[in-house]
């Protein structure tokens, strides 16, 4: 089985990224041939600074390795090192509808956040994402809930290309975790925890100091009741239950049972904070030395790109031929 996923080198990665995606990248290394990509080409679709972009690629790479990605076992690379992605992206535009791109929620949200300039790249973002996935003949894509719509688009595009030009791509499936697929903002639990949209208090960074994490959980917005149960009218507590379950590797039902009859939320919030601190501590400890060695990070990425390119080139040659480009094969 081939596994592929991409992660943006923007901002500092948070608990939602960790539970919704990164942790599953690590687990899936043992399930098949796993390929992970730091998607720097996607990062230029909103305002960015070139020097900072390079730094952020290293930050994200170091986080992934600290979280447990083993470059000897998986392929870890930087998107811009494999130009096949951009070529395939263009080929795929012929089977992507303007209307379907206009309906993408991420595009609608992000284009509203951009004050003065909405780039064409932001609109094309999901086509490049489809190219990332399809270039590797991917079977499964580990992602958080928010990326489901983009994956659906990639499936439609693959299907359409296969129908129109002949069987070329595997139509990929998503792999969304059962618990913590959409981690909520601690301050506005109706919204998801987000690098750009959440306030500092609303999100927990993987690299936050343990005391900072504990304080953020203590200050998490809940409700005026005192029962630790999941319910649509209790989005804050529901989120904390899911987080505790995910952090401790138990089910949300177990959490509810454990706190049945609790006198209020204080102990529960403290315990969730402690569980998250314990979960993230090993990643935080490993991060520093890894991030300090940029040459080693660069070596990982370059080696990964060589391996990735060998796979992608094969697919792109086929896609080119099917589309009517180049020498007939
Ligand atoms: P990004 O940082 O946008 O590249 O996201 C990397 C991965 O984290 C993607 O698979 C997202 O679906 C996932 N993700 C982002 N935010 C959350 C969240 N709040 N809860 C769960 N997963 C998330
Ligand atoms: N759009 C994804 C996100 O914001 C990142 C991404 C780019 C991705 N290419 C991908 C995810 C391919 C999965 C597969 O999180």
PDB file of C-alpha atoms in Angstrom, residues 158-266:
ATOM      1  CA  UNK A 158      -8.343  11.345 -11.046  1.00  0.00           C
ATOM      2  CA  UNK A 159     -11.571   9.722 -12.132  1.00  0.00           C
ATOM      3  CA  UNK A 160     -12.196  12.290 -14.844  1.00  0.00           C
ATOM      4  CA  UNK A 161      -8.637  12.043 -16.170  1.00  0.00           C
ATOM      5  CA  UNK A 162      -8.869   8.226 -16.286  1.00  0.00           C
ATOM      6  CA  UNK A 163     -12.193   8.360 -18.114  1.00  0.00           C
ATOM      7  CA  UNK A 164     -11.133  10.991 -20.588  1.00  0.00           C
ATOM      8  CA  UNK A 165      -7.526   9.976 -21.393  1.00  0.00           C
ATOM      9  CA  UNK A 166      -7.341   6.337 -20.260  1.00  0.00           C
ATOM     10  CA  UNK A 167      -6.481   4.609 -16.963  1.00  0.00           C
ATOM     11  CA  UNK A 168      -3.578   6.588 -15.460  1.00  0.00           C
ATOM     12  CA  UNK A 169      -4.115   7.264 -11.756  1.00  0.00           C
ATOM     13  CA  UNK A 170      -5.132   5.306  -8.700  1.00  0.00           C
ATOM     14  CA  UNK A 171      -8.176   6.985  -7.107  1.00  0.00           C
ATOM     15  CA  UNK A 172      -7.026   7.606  -3.498  1.00  0.00           C
ATOM     16  CA  UNK A 173      -8.921   7.136  -0.219  1.00  0.00           C
ATOM     17  CA  UNK A 174      -8.681   9.394   2.789  1.00  0.00           C
ATOM     18  CA  UNK A 175      -7.706   8.206   6.261  1.00  0.00           C
ATOM     19  CA  UNK A 176      -9.247  10.479   8.882  1.00  0.00           C
ATOM     20  CA  UNK A 177      -8.750   9.614  12.574  1.00  0.00           C
ATOM     21  CA  UNK A 178     -11.824   8.523  14.539  1.00  0.00           C
ATOM     22  CA  UNK A 179     -11.020  10.800  17.462  1.00  0.00           C
ATOM     23  CA  UNK A 180      -9.628  14.357  17.192  1.00  0.00           C
ATOM     24  CA  UNK A 181     -10.152  14.622  13.436  1.00  0.00           C
ATOM     25  CA  UNK A 182     -11.114  18.261  13.976  1.00  0.00           C
ATOM     26  CA  UNK A 183      -9.504  19.704  17.065  1.00  0.00           C
ATOM     27  CA  UNK A 184     -11.311  22.870  18.171  1.00  0.00           C
ATOM     28  CA  UNK A 185      -9.988  26.263  19.198  1.00  0.00           C
ATOM     29  CA  UNK A 186      -9.757  26.334  23.016  1.00  0.00           C
ATOM     30  CA  UNK A 187     -11.227  29.840  23.143  1.00  0.00           C
ATOM     31  CA  UNK A 188     -13.816  29.533  20.331  1.00  0.00           C
ATOM     32  CA  UNK A 189     -14.731  25.839  20.327  1.00  0.00           C
ATOM     33  CA  UNK A 190     -17.164  26.218  17.421  1.00  0.00           C
ATOM     34  CA  UNK A 191     -14.151  26.854  15.167  1.00  0.00           C
ATOM     35  CA  UNK A 192     -11.277  24.512  14.469  1.00  0.00           C
ATOM     36  CA  UNK A 193      -7.821  25.103  15.920  1.00  0.00           C
ATOM     37  CA  UNK A 194      -5.999  26.933  13.152  1.00  0.00           C
ATOM     38  CA  UNK A 195      -2.513  28.328  12.548  1.00  0.00           C
ATOM     39  CA  UNK A 196      -3.835  31.548  11.058  1.00  0.00           C
ATOM     40  CA  UNK A 197      -7.338  32.044  12.459  1.00  0.00           C
ATOM     41  CA  UNK A 198      -6.817  31.041  16.121  1.00  0.00           C
ATOM     42  CA  UNK A 199      -5.518  33.410  18.774  1.00  0.00           C
ATOM     43  CA  UNK A 200      -2.427  32.438  20.781  1.00  0.00           C
ATOM     44  CA  UNK A 201      -4.675  31.336  23.670  1.00  0.00           C
ATOM     45  CA  UNK A 202      -6.928  29.348  21.366  1.00  0.00           C
ATOM     46  CA  UNK A 203      -4.232  27.021  20.042  1.00  0.00           C
ATOM     47  CA  UNK A 204      -1.602  24.789  21.618  1.00  0.00           C
ATOM     48  CA  UNK A 205       1.679  24.565  19.736  1.00  0.00           C
ATOM     49  CA  UNK A 206       3.541  21.275  19.720  1.00  0.00           C
ATOM     50  CA  UNK A 207       6.582  23.177  21.021  1.00  0.00           C
ATOM     51  CA  UNK A 208       4.808  25.223  23.702  1.00  0.00           C
ATOM     52  CA  UNK A 209       6.376  25.199  27.145  1.00  0.00           C
ATOM     53  CA  UNK A 210       4.569  22.683  29.455  1.00  0.00           C
ATOM     54  CA  UNK A 211       3.427  25.446  31.791  1.00  0.00           C
ATOM     55  CA  UNK A 212       2.033  27.437  28.886  1.00  0.00           C
ATOM     56  CA  UNK A 213       0.092  24.367  27.740  1.00  0.00           C
ATOM     57  CA  UNK A 214      -1.327  23.808  31.229  1.00  0.00           C
ATOM     58  CA  UNK A 215      -2.418  27.447  31.462  1.00  0.00           C
ATOM     59  CA  UNK A 216      -4.118  27.340  28.063  1.00  0.00           C
ATOM     60  CA  UNK A 217      -6.170  24.344  29.146  1.00  0.00           C
ATOM     61  CA  UNK A 218      -7.044  25.920  32.473  1.00  0.00           C
ATOM     62  CA  UNK A 219      -8.343  28.948  30.553  1.00  0.00           C
ATOM     63  CA  UNK A 220     -10.217  26.889  27.940  1.00  0.00           C
ATOM     64  CA  UNK A 221     -13.779  28.071  27.287  1.00  0.00           C
ATOM     65  CA  UNK A 222     -16.402  25.577  28.530  1.00  0.00           C
ATOM     66  CA  UNK A 223     -20.046  26.127  29.604  1.00  0.00           C
ATOM     67  CA  UNK A 224     -22.125  26.886  32.664  1.00  0.00           C
ATOM     68  CA  UNK A 225     -22.950  23.258  33.492  1.00  0.00           C
ATOM     69  CA  UNK A 226     -20.690  20.765  35.287  1.00  0.00           C
ATOM     70  CA  UNK A 227     -21.183  17.424  33.491  1.00  0.00           C
ATOM     71  CA  UNK A 228     -18.231  15.988  31.539  1.00  0.00           C
ATOM     72  CA  UNK A 229     -20.205  14.614  28.575  1.00  0.00           C
ATOM     73  CA  UNK A 230     -20.144  15.208  24.832  1.00  0.00           C
ATOM     74  CA  UNK A 231     -23.084  17.152  23.470  1.00  0.00           C
ATOM     75  CA  UNK A 232     -23.632  19.569  20.566  1.00  0.00           C
ATOM     76  CA  UNK A 233     -24.466  22.345  23.016  1.00  0.00           C
ATOM     77  CA  UNK A 234     -21.185  21.730  24.877  1.00  0.00           C
ATOM     78  CA  UNK A 235     -18.559  22.198  22.149  1.00  0.00           C
ATOM     79  CA  UNK A 236     -15.777  23.190  24.563  1.00  0.00           C
ATOM     80  CA  UNK A 237     -16.163  20.186  26.871  1.00  0.00           C
ATOM     81  CA  UNK A 238     -16.739  17.852  23.903  1.00  0.00           C
ATOM     82  CA  UNK A 239     -13.432  19.016  22.446  1.00  0.00           C
ATOM     83  CA  UNK A 240     -11.594  18.501  25.740  1.00  0.00           C
ATOM     84  CA  UNK A 241     -13.046  14.984  26.061  1.00  0.00           C
ATOM     85  CA  UNK A 242     -11.798  14.121  22.574  1.00  0.00           C
ATOM     86  CA  UNK A 243      -8.395  15.608  23.326  1.00  0.00           C
ATOM     87  CA  UNK A 244      -8.016  13.646  26.523  1.00  0.00           C
ATOM     88  CA  UNK A 245      -9.103  10.449  24.754  1.00  0.00           C
ATOM     89  CA  UNK A 246      -6.664  11.004  21.903  1.00  0.00           C
ATOM     90  CA  UNK A 247      -3.804  11.984  24.199  1.00  0.00           C
ATOM     91  CA  UNK A 248      -4.251   8.968  26.475  1.00  0.00           C
ATOM     92  CA  UNK A 249      -5.183   6.449  23.771  1.00  0.00           C
ATOM     93  CA  UNK A 250      -8.578   5.647  25.299  1.00  0.00           C
ATOM     94  CA  UNK A 251     -12.120   6.204  23.985  1.00  0.00           C
ATOM     95  CA  UNK A 252     -14.214   9.326  24.660  1.00  0.00           C
ATOM     96  CA  UNK A 253     -16.726   7.032  26.437  1.00  0.00           C
ATOM     97  CA  UNK A 254     -13.966   5.990  28.848  1.00  0.00           C
ATOM     98  CA  UNK A 255     -13.243   9.628  29.596  1.00  0.00           C
ATOM     99  CA  UNK A 256     -16.915  10.343  30.306  1.00  0.00           C
ATOM    100  CA  UNK A 257     -17.098   7.345  32.628  1.00  0.00           C
ATOM    101  CA  UNK A 258     -13.964   8.392  34.479  1.00  0.00           C
ATOM    102  CA  UNK A 259     -15.337  11.879  35.185  1.00  0.00           C
ATOM    103  CA  UNK A 260     -18.963  10.955  35.849  1.00  0.00           C
ATOM    104  CA  UNK A 261     -20.022  12.694  39.041  1.00  0.00           C
ATOM    105  CA  UNK A 262     -17.077  15.117  39.061  1.00  0.00           C
ATOM    106  CA  UNK A 263     -17.943  18.213  41.094  1.00  0.00           C
ATOM    107  CA  UNK A 264     -17.016  20.609  38.264  1.00  0.00           C
ATOM    108  CA  UNK A 265     -14.603  21.125  35.387  1.00  0.00           C
ATOM    109  CA  UNK A 266     -11.454  22.277  37.211  1.00  0.00           C
TER     110      UNK A 266
END
